Amino acid sequence: MRLELDPAPSPKKVALSYGAFLLLALLLLGLLFLAYGVSPLRAYEILLTPLLDPLGLAEVARRAIPLLLIGAGLSLAFRVGFFNIGAEGQLLLGAVGAAYVALFLPPGPYTLPLMFLLGGALGALWAGLAAWLRVRFGASEILTTLMQNYLAYYLVVYLVAGPWKGQFVFGFLYTDRFPEAARLPRLGDSLVHWPTLLLGVGAALLLHLLLFRTSLGFSLRVLGENPQAARYLGLKEGRLMLLVALASGLLAGFAGVGEVAGIHGRLLEPAQISLGYGFTAILVAWLARGRPGLTLLTAPLLGLILAGGDALKLAFSMPFRVVDVVAGLLLLALIGAEAASRHRLIWRR
Amino acid sequence: MEEALVRAVLFGTPILLAALGALLAERSGVVNLGVEGIMALSALAAFAAALGAGPFLGVVAGVGAGVALALFLGLFAITLRANPFVAGLAVAALGLGASGMLGKRYEGVPLETALPEAPLALSALFLALLLHLLLYRSRFGLYLRSVGENPKAADLFGVSVEGVRYLALGLGGGLIGLGGAYLSLAYRPSWTDGMTAGLGWVAIALVILAAWEPLRAVFGAYLFGLLFFLQFRLQGSVPIPSEAFAAMPYLLVILVLALSGRSRAPKALGQPFERGR
C-alpha cells in the first residue's frame, strides 16, 4: 500500500476529501469540548450564535477588519514564498506608531492620516527587517518574524507600564485616552470602525489586481511557484521578497492603527490589542489560496470563529485558547484534505 | 558564579530536551515546528497525571503525549506530504490551545511531590550523549542520517524512508514531551497557561545554532539558560527596564539565526519524499 501523485483529481474526490477532513476536525474538536466538560453540540451551537442578531454580526465584522487587512497581505506574502508569521508583532508596532501620533503630536485634521502613515510604516519596517535578514543572511523568516512578535510584545508592555503610562490611569497599564481627533468613526453604536473596513476591502482588491493583472504581479507569481525559473528570467529575488514583506507589514500595521484608534482609544496591554489576529489571519490567507481577493470571504468566516469563541468564553467561562484549537484543527483539515486529494492510494507495492 | 552556572544548567535543560527532539526529527528530514505546542500539551499531561498517580507516571504521561502529538504531525507531514511548515504551525497552535483549554482546572493547584531538578538535568545531558552515539555509532543512525540527506538513495537500499522518519519524529516528540514534563513537574511544579513562554521556538532556533549536532546543542542550551538567569538576576539592580531583559533571549535567537544561516542543514530537510520522482 502506498500513495502516489494524482495529476488530475476528479472534483468528486476533492469534495470528498475536504468533507472527510473537515468532519475529522469537527470530531476532534467535539472530543476536546467533551474533555472540557461541555456538550459538543451545544458548543457548536454557541459558536454560531453571532450570526443570529445584528449585534452579533457587528462583532463578526469588527473581528473581520484586522483579519482582512492582515490576511490580504499574507496571502500575497505566502504566494511569493515569504512565510510571515509575525503579523501579530507588526500589528503591535502599528498600534505603537498610532499611539505616538495621537498622544504626542498636537491634534488636528491630519492626525488620523498621520497615525495610519506612521503605524503602517513601523509595521512595514518590522516585516522588512525579517525579509532583509532572510535575503542577506539566509535566516528563516518563520523564526525571525516569530521572535519579533515577542520583541514587539515586550516593547508595548514597556511603553504602557513605563514612559507612556497615562497620568490619570493609576494602577492600570495603559496610556491616557486619545484626543477626539485621533478616534475613528464607527457605524452606529457598534464597534465597526468603517474607514478601516473600507481600507481592508480596498487593499484586498488592489493586491488581487496587482497580482493577476500587472507584470510585477506576474514576476511575483513566477517567484512563488518556481524560484529557479525566476532566477533564469533574471528577476531580482531579494528585491521582490522585500517588497512583498513591506506590503504585508504595512497592512498589519494599519490593522494595529485601526484597533487602537477605532476600538480602544488608547494603547494598552498587547494581549488586549490583538486577540491573536496575526495568527488567525494566517488561516484567512491559507484558506484564500494565495488569492488576496478571496480574503473578502475568508476574513468574515474567521471573524465568525473569533466572535463565536468570545461567545463560548462567556457561555462556559472557557479560556480564549479555544480559538487556537479551532484554528489549528481547521488548518490541519485544510492542508490534509488538499494533500489527500492530490494523491491516490495504490494497494499493491 | 557557581549559582549562575547551576541555574543556567537547570533552566537550559527544558530547552536542551526540546532541541534534541527537534534535532532528531530534522536529521531525518522532517521539520517539526510544533515543538512549542507539543511541550505545552506534555507539560499539562504530565502535571495532570502526576496529581492523580504520582510524579513517575507524570513523566510517562508527558513523554507519551509528546510522542502522540508528534506522530499526529507525522500523519500530515510524512504520510499525506502536506506542507510541513504549515502543519507544524497548526500543531503548535493546537497544542497550545488544547493545553490552555483543558489546563484551566489545574491553574493554581499545587503539586504535592515535585521531582528534583538535578537528576533530570543530568539525564538530559546523558540523553544528548546517547543521541550523539545513536546518530554516529549505530546502524539506525546511519539510516536516519541518509534518509535526511538523500532519501532516494536510502529508499533504493531498502530503507523505509517513511518508517525512519516516523520513528525519528516520534522519539523526538518523546524528548520534547520530557522537556514539557520537566517544566511542570520539576522546574516550576505547577501549571499555568503559557508556561512554555516561547521555549519551544528558542529550541528550534538552537538546532540551527548547534548545526544539527546534539553535543553542540548542550552548550547552546546552557548559554540560553545563563541568559534567562541573568535576566532574572539583573532585574532592578541595573537601570535597564525589565522588559528589555525579558526580550533578550528572543533577540539573541534572531542574532543567532542571522549569523549561522542554514548552510549545514540536512539536504532533504523539509522535503516530502515521493518515490520515483
Short mmCIF file of C-alpha atoms in Angstrom, two decimals, chain A residues 12-310:
data_model
loop_
_atom_site.label_atom_id
_atom_site.label_comp_id
_atom_site.label_asym_id
_atom_site.label_seq_id
_atom_site.Cartn_x
_atom_site.Cartn_y
_atom_site.Cartn_z
CA LYS A 12 -15.83 14.44 -6.62
CA LYS A 13 -12.64 13.19 -5.00
CA VAL A 14 -11.61 16.72 -3.98
CA ALA A 15 -15.00 17.40 -2.42
CA LEU A 16 -14.93 14.04 -0.68
CA SER A 17 -11.52 14.55 0.89
CA TYR A 18 -12.37 18.08 2.07
CA GLY A 19 -15.59 16.77 3.55
CA ALA A 20 -13.84 13.89 5.29
CA PHE A 21 -11.10 16.04 6.80
CA LEU A 22 -13.48 18.76 7.98
CA LEU A 23 -15.60 16.07 9.61
CA LEU A 24 -12.50 14.70 11.32
CA ALA A 25 -11.64 18.19 12.60
CA LEU A 26 -15.18 18.66 13.95
CA LEU A 27 -14.95 15.28 15.63
CA LEU A 28 -11.63 16.07 17.32
CA LEU A 29 -12.93 19.47 18.38
CA GLY A 30 -16.01 17.76 19.79
CA LEU A 31 -13.81 15.41 21.80
CA LEU A 32 -11.96 18.39 23.24
CA PHE A 33 -15.25 20.06 24.19
CA LEU A 34 -16.27 16.80 25.90
CA ALA A 35 -12.97 16.66 27.77
CA TYR A 36 -13.56 20.23 28.89
CA GLY A 37 -16.96 19.15 30.17
CA VAL A 38 -19.46 20.69 27.76
CA SER A 39 -21.71 19.08 25.19
CA PRO A 40 -20.13 19.39 21.73
CA LEU A 41 -23.44 20.09 20.00
CA ARG A 42 -24.27 22.87 22.43
CA ALA A 43 -20.75 24.29 21.95
CA TYR A 44 -21.11 24.29 18.15
CA GLU A 45 -24.47 25.97 18.51
CA ILE A 46 -22.98 28.75 20.61
CA LEU A 47 -20.05 29.11 18.23
CA LEU A 48 -22.57 30.12 15.57
CA THR A 49 -24.77 32.42 17.70
CA PRO A 50 -23.13 35.65 16.43
CA LEU A 51 -24.93 35.04 13.12
CA LEU A 52 -28.33 35.42 14.73
CA ASP A 53 -28.63 39.12 15.54
CA PRO A 54 -27.30 42.46 14.27
CA LEU A 55 -25.17 42.92 17.36
CA GLY A 56 -23.52 39.55 16.78
CA LEU A 57 -22.96 40.33 13.12
CA ALA A 58 -21.34 43.63 14.10
CA GLU A 59 -18.98 41.64 16.33
CA VAL A 60 -18.11 39.43 13.37
CA ALA A 61 -17.46 42.50 11.22
CA ARG A 62 -15.32 44.08 13.90
CA ARG A 63 -13.13 40.98 14.03
CA ALA A 64 -13.07 40.71 10.27
CA ILE A 65 -11.45 44.14 9.83
CA PRO A 66 -7.93 43.31 11.09
CA LEU A 67 -8.21 39.80 9.64
CA LEU A 68 -8.99 41.22 6.20
CA LEU A 69 -6.14 43.73 6.27
CA ILE A 70 -3.56 41.25 7.52
CA GLY A 71 -4.94 38.29 5.56
CA ALA A 72 -4.82 40.15 2.24
CA GLY A 73 -1.16 40.98 2.81
CA LEU A 74 -0.30 37.49 3.99
CA SER A 75 -2.00 35.81 1.04
CA LEU A 76 0.38 37.79 -1.18
CA ALA A 77 3.39 37.01 1.00
CA PHE A 78 2.64 33.28 1.17
CA ARG A 79 2.13 33.13 -2.56
CA VAL A 80 5.61 34.53 -3.10
CA GLY A 81 7.12 32.19 -0.51
CA PHE A 82 7.64 34.66 2.32
CA PHE A 83 6.22 32.92 5.40
CA ASN A 84 5.43 35.93 7.51
CA ILE A 85 4.34 34.56 10.90
CA GLY A 86 4.96 37.94 12.53
CA ALA A 87 1.78 39.85 11.69
CA GLU A 88 1.00 39.87 15.39
CA GLY A 89 4.14 41.90 16.08
CA GLN A 90 3.67 44.10 13.03
CA LEU A 91 0.15 44.89 14.22
CA LEU A 92 1.51 45.88 17.63
CA LEU A 93 4.09 48.19 16.07
CA GLY A 94 1.30 49.77 14.04
CA ALA A 95 -0.55 50.43 17.29
CA VAL A 96 2.60 51.96 18.79
CA GLY A 97 3.03 54.30 15.80
CA ALA A 98 -0.61 55.36 16.02
CA ALA A 99 -0.38 55.96 19.74
CA TYR A 100 2.72 58.12 19.31
CA VAL A 101 0.94 60.42 16.86
CA ALA A 102 -2.23 60.52 18.96
CA LEU A 103 -0.52 61.22 22.27
CA PHE A 104 2.46 63.40 21.42
CA LEU A 105 1.57 65.48 18.35
CA PRO A 106 -0.93 68.35 18.56
CA PRO A 107 -4.32 67.06 17.35
CA GLY A 108 -5.76 68.30 14.06
CA PRO A 109 -7.45 67.09 10.90
CA TYR A 110 -4.16 65.49 9.80
CA THR A 111 -3.95 63.32 12.96
CA LEU A 112 -5.72 60.22 11.62
CA PRO A 113 -3.87 60.09 8.27
CA LEU A 114 -0.60 60.58 10.14
CA MET A 115 -1.47 57.72 12.50
CA PHE A 116 -2.02 55.38 9.58
CA LEU A 117 1.18 56.62 7.95
CA LEU A 118 3.43 56.11 10.94
CA GLY A 119 1.70 52.93 12.13
CA GLY A 120 1.84 51.40 8.67
CA ALA A 121 5.47 52.41 8.24
CA LEU A 122 6.50 50.82 11.54
CA GLY A 123 4.66 47.61 10.65
CA ALA A 124 6.36 47.56 7.25
CA LEU A 125 9.75 48.20 8.83
CA TRP A 126 9.24 45.33 11.27
CA ALA A 127 8.41 42.88 8.45
CA GLY A 128 11.08 44.32 6.19
CA LEU A 129 13.70 43.58 8.80
CA ALA A 130 12.88 39.87 8.64
CA ALA A 131 12.95 39.95 4.83
CA TRP A 132 16.33 41.66 4.90
CA LEU A 133 17.69 39.05 7.32
CA ARG A 134 16.47 36.30 5.01
CA VAL A 135 17.80 37.87 1.82
CA ARG A 136 21.11 38.95 3.30
CA PHE A 137 21.89 36.12 5.75
CA GLY A 138 19.51 33.32 4.85
CA ALA A 139 17.80 33.46 8.26
CA SER A 140 14.45 31.64 8.22
CA GLU A 141 11.73 34.29 8.29
CA ILE A 142 9.39 31.85 10.03
CA LEU A 143 11.58 32.04 13.11
CA THR A 144 12.72 35.68 12.91
CA THR A 145 9.20 37.06 12.46
CA LEU A 146 8.04 34.83 15.29
CA MET A 147 10.76 36.10 17.61
CA GLN A 148 9.92 39.66 16.58
CA ASN A 149 6.41 39.06 17.91
CA TYR A 150 7.88 38.63 21.39
CA LEU A 151 10.05 41.73 20.97
CA ALA A 152 7.02 43.81 19.92
CA TYR A 153 5.05 42.39 22.85
CA TYR A 154 7.65 43.49 25.39
CA LEU A 155 8.04 46.88 23.68
CA VAL A 156 4.33 47.58 24.16
CA VAL A 157 4.42 46.33 27.77
CA TYR A 158 7.39 48.61 28.43
CA LEU A 159 5.64 51.62 26.89
CA VAL A 160 2.32 51.25 28.71
CA ALA A 161 3.98 50.43 32.03
CA GLY A 162 6.77 52.98 31.68
CA PRO A 163 7.27 56.18 29.70
CA TRP A 164 3.84 56.28 28.04
CA LYS A 165 1.81 55.25 31.10
CA GLY A 166 -1.19 57.54 31.42
CA GLN A 167 -1.22 60.29 34.03
CA PHE A 168 -4.79 59.60 35.05
CA VAL A 169 -4.91 55.81 34.97
CA PHE A 170 -3.47 54.99 38.44
CA GLY A 171 -2.67 51.28 38.67
CA PHE A 172 -3.75 50.28 35.17
CA LEU A 173 -1.38 49.51 32.35
CA TYR A 174 -2.47 51.84 29.61
CA THR A 175 -1.90 55.28 28.20
CA ASP A 176 -4.23 58.26 28.51
CA ARG A 177 -7.19 58.37 26.16
CA PHE A 178 -6.52 59.59 22.65
CA PRO A 179 -7.97 63.05 21.76
CA GLU A 180 -11.17 63.06 19.74
CA ALA A 181 -9.28 63.87 16.52
CA ALA A 182 -7.45 60.56 16.84
CA ARG A 183 -10.59 58.41 17.01
CA LEU A 184 -12.02 56.59 14.02
CA PRO A 185 -15.77 56.96 13.33
CA ARG A 186 -17.91 53.85 13.85
CA LEU A 187 -21.12 52.50 12.40
CA GLY A 188 -23.98 53.48 14.74
CA ASP A 189 -23.25 52.26 18.28
CA SER A 190 -21.34 49.19 17.09
CA LEU A 191 -17.57 48.76 17.24
CA VAL A 192 -17.24 48.63 13.45
CA HIS A 193 -14.74 51.36 12.50
CA TRP A 194 -15.79 51.60 8.88
CA PRO A 195 -12.85 53.59 7.40
CA THR A 196 -10.54 50.69 8.30
CA LEU A 197 -13.04 48.23 6.85
CA LEU A 198 -13.03 50.18 3.56
CA LEU A 199 -9.23 50.22 3.67
CA GLY A 200 -9.23 46.44 4.05
CA VAL A 201 -11.65 45.88 1.19
CA GLY A 202 -9.61 48.24 -0.98
CA ALA A 203 -6.35 46.52 -0.08
CA ALA A 204 -7.71 43.06 -0.89
CA LEU A 205 -8.99 44.18 -4.30
CA LEU A 206 -5.86 46.19 -5.10
CA LEU A 207 -3.48 43.35 -4.24
CA HIS A 208 -5.63 40.98 -6.29
CA LEU A 209 -5.35 43.24 -9.33
CA LEU A 210 -1.65 43.74 -8.72
CA LEU A 211 -1.05 40.00 -8.58
CA PHE A 212 -3.15 38.96 -11.58
CA ARG A 213 -3.22 42.00 -13.86
CA THR A 214 0.26 43.55 -13.77
CA SER A 215 3.71 42.46 -14.89
CA LEU A 216 5.02 42.94 -11.36
CA GLY A 217 2.32 40.52 -10.23
CA PHE A 218 3.43 38.06 -12.87
CA SER A 219 7.02 38.27 -11.61
CA LEU A 220 5.80 37.66 -8.07
CA ARG A 221 3.80 34.60 -9.10
CA VAL A 222 6.74 33.16 -11.01
CA LEU A 223 8.98 33.68 -8.00
CA GLY A 224 6.49 31.93 -5.75
CA GLU A 225 5.80 28.96 -7.99
CA ASN A 226 9.25 28.34 -9.41
CA PRO A 227 12.18 30.23 -7.86
CA GLN A 228 14.56 28.56 -10.28
CA ALA A 229 12.67 29.85 -13.29
CA ALA A 230 12.58 33.27 -11.64
CA ARG A 231 16.37 33.28 -11.41
CA TYR A 232 16.51 32.18 -15.04
CA LEU A 233 14.36 35.12 -16.04
CA GLY A 234 16.70 37.44 -14.19
CA LEU A 235 14.13 38.50 -11.59
CA LYS A 236 15.57 40.26 -8.56
CA GLU A 237 14.50 37.74 -5.94
CA GLY A 238 15.67 39.72 -2.94
CA ARG A 239 14.04 42.94 -4.01
CA LEU A 240 10.70 41.26 -4.77
CA MET A 241 10.80 39.43 -1.44
CA LEU A 242 11.46 42.69 0.39
CA LEU A 243 8.62 44.41 -1.45
CA VAL A 244 6.14 41.70 -0.50
CA ALA A 245 7.29 41.77 3.12
CA LEU A 246 6.90 45.56 3.27
CA ALA A 247 3.39 45.35 1.82
CA SER A 248 2.22 42.69 4.27
CA GLY A 249 3.84 44.52 7.20
CA LEU A 250 2.24 47.79 6.14
CA LEU A 251 -1.23 46.24 6.13
CA ALA A 252 -0.67 44.57 9.50
CA GLY A 253 0.44 47.97 10.82
CA PHE A 254 -2.79 49.50 9.50
CA ALA A 255 -4.71 46.81 11.36
CA GLY A 256 -2.97 47.85 14.57
CA VAL A 257 -3.85 51.50 13.97
CA GLY A 258 -7.48 50.50 13.43
CA GLU A 259 -7.63 48.57 16.70
CA VAL A 260 -6.33 51.39 18.91
CA ALA A 261 -7.97 54.29 17.01
CA GLY A 262 -11.26 52.52 16.29
CA ILE A 263 -11.89 50.36 19.35
CA HIS A 264 -9.81 51.12 22.43
CA GLY A 265 -8.89 54.79 22.01
CA ARG A 266 -5.62 54.20 23.86
CA LEU A 267 -2.56 51.97 23.81
CA LEU A 268 -2.98 49.11 26.25
CA GLU A 269 -1.59 45.71 27.09
CA PRO A 270 -0.61 43.81 23.93
CA ALA A 271 -2.85 40.81 24.62
CA GLN A 272 -5.83 43.17 24.66
CA ILE A 273 -4.89 45.00 21.48
CA SER A 274 -4.71 41.83 19.43
CA LEU A 275 -6.78 38.77 20.15
CA GLY A 276 -4.45 36.61 18.09
CA TYR A 277 -5.35 38.35 14.83
CA GLY A 278 -1.86 37.80 13.44
CA PHE A 279 -2.19 34.05 13.78
CA THR A 280 -5.82 33.77 12.75
CA ALA A 281 -5.00 35.80 9.64
CA ILE A 282 -2.59 33.02 8.60
CA LEU A 283 -5.70 30.89 8.23
CA VAL A 284 -7.52 33.63 6.36
CA ALA A 285 -4.66 33.75 3.87
CA TRP A 286 -4.27 29.98 3.65
CA LEU A 287 -7.96 29.48 3.01
CA ALA A 288 -7.82 32.11 0.27
CA ARG A 289 -5.25 30.02 -1.62
CA GLY A 290 -2.93 32.95 -2.31
CA ARG A 291 -5.74 34.99 -3.87
CA PRO A 292 -5.99 38.32 -1.99
CA GLY A 293 -9.48 38.91 -3.36
CA LEU A 294 -10.77 35.73 -1.74
CA THR A 295 -9.89 37.09 1.70
CA LEU A 296 -13.08 39.15 1.35
CA LEU A 297 -14.85 35.85 2.01
CA THR A 298 -12.43 34.08 4.33
CA ALA A 299 -11.85 37.02 6.71
CA PRO A 300 -15.54 37.20 7.77
CA LEU A 301 -15.55 33.40 8.14
CA LEU A 302 -12.66 33.51 10.60
CA GLY A 303 -14.20 36.62 12.13
CA LEU A 304 -17.18 34.42 12.94
CA ILE A 305 -14.90 31.89 14.64
CA LEU A 306 -13.31 34.63 16.76
CA ALA A 307 -16.71 36.13 17.67
CA GLY A 308 -18.04 32.62 18.34
CA GLY A 309 -15.02 31.94 20.54
CA ASP A 310 -15.98 35.01 22.52
#
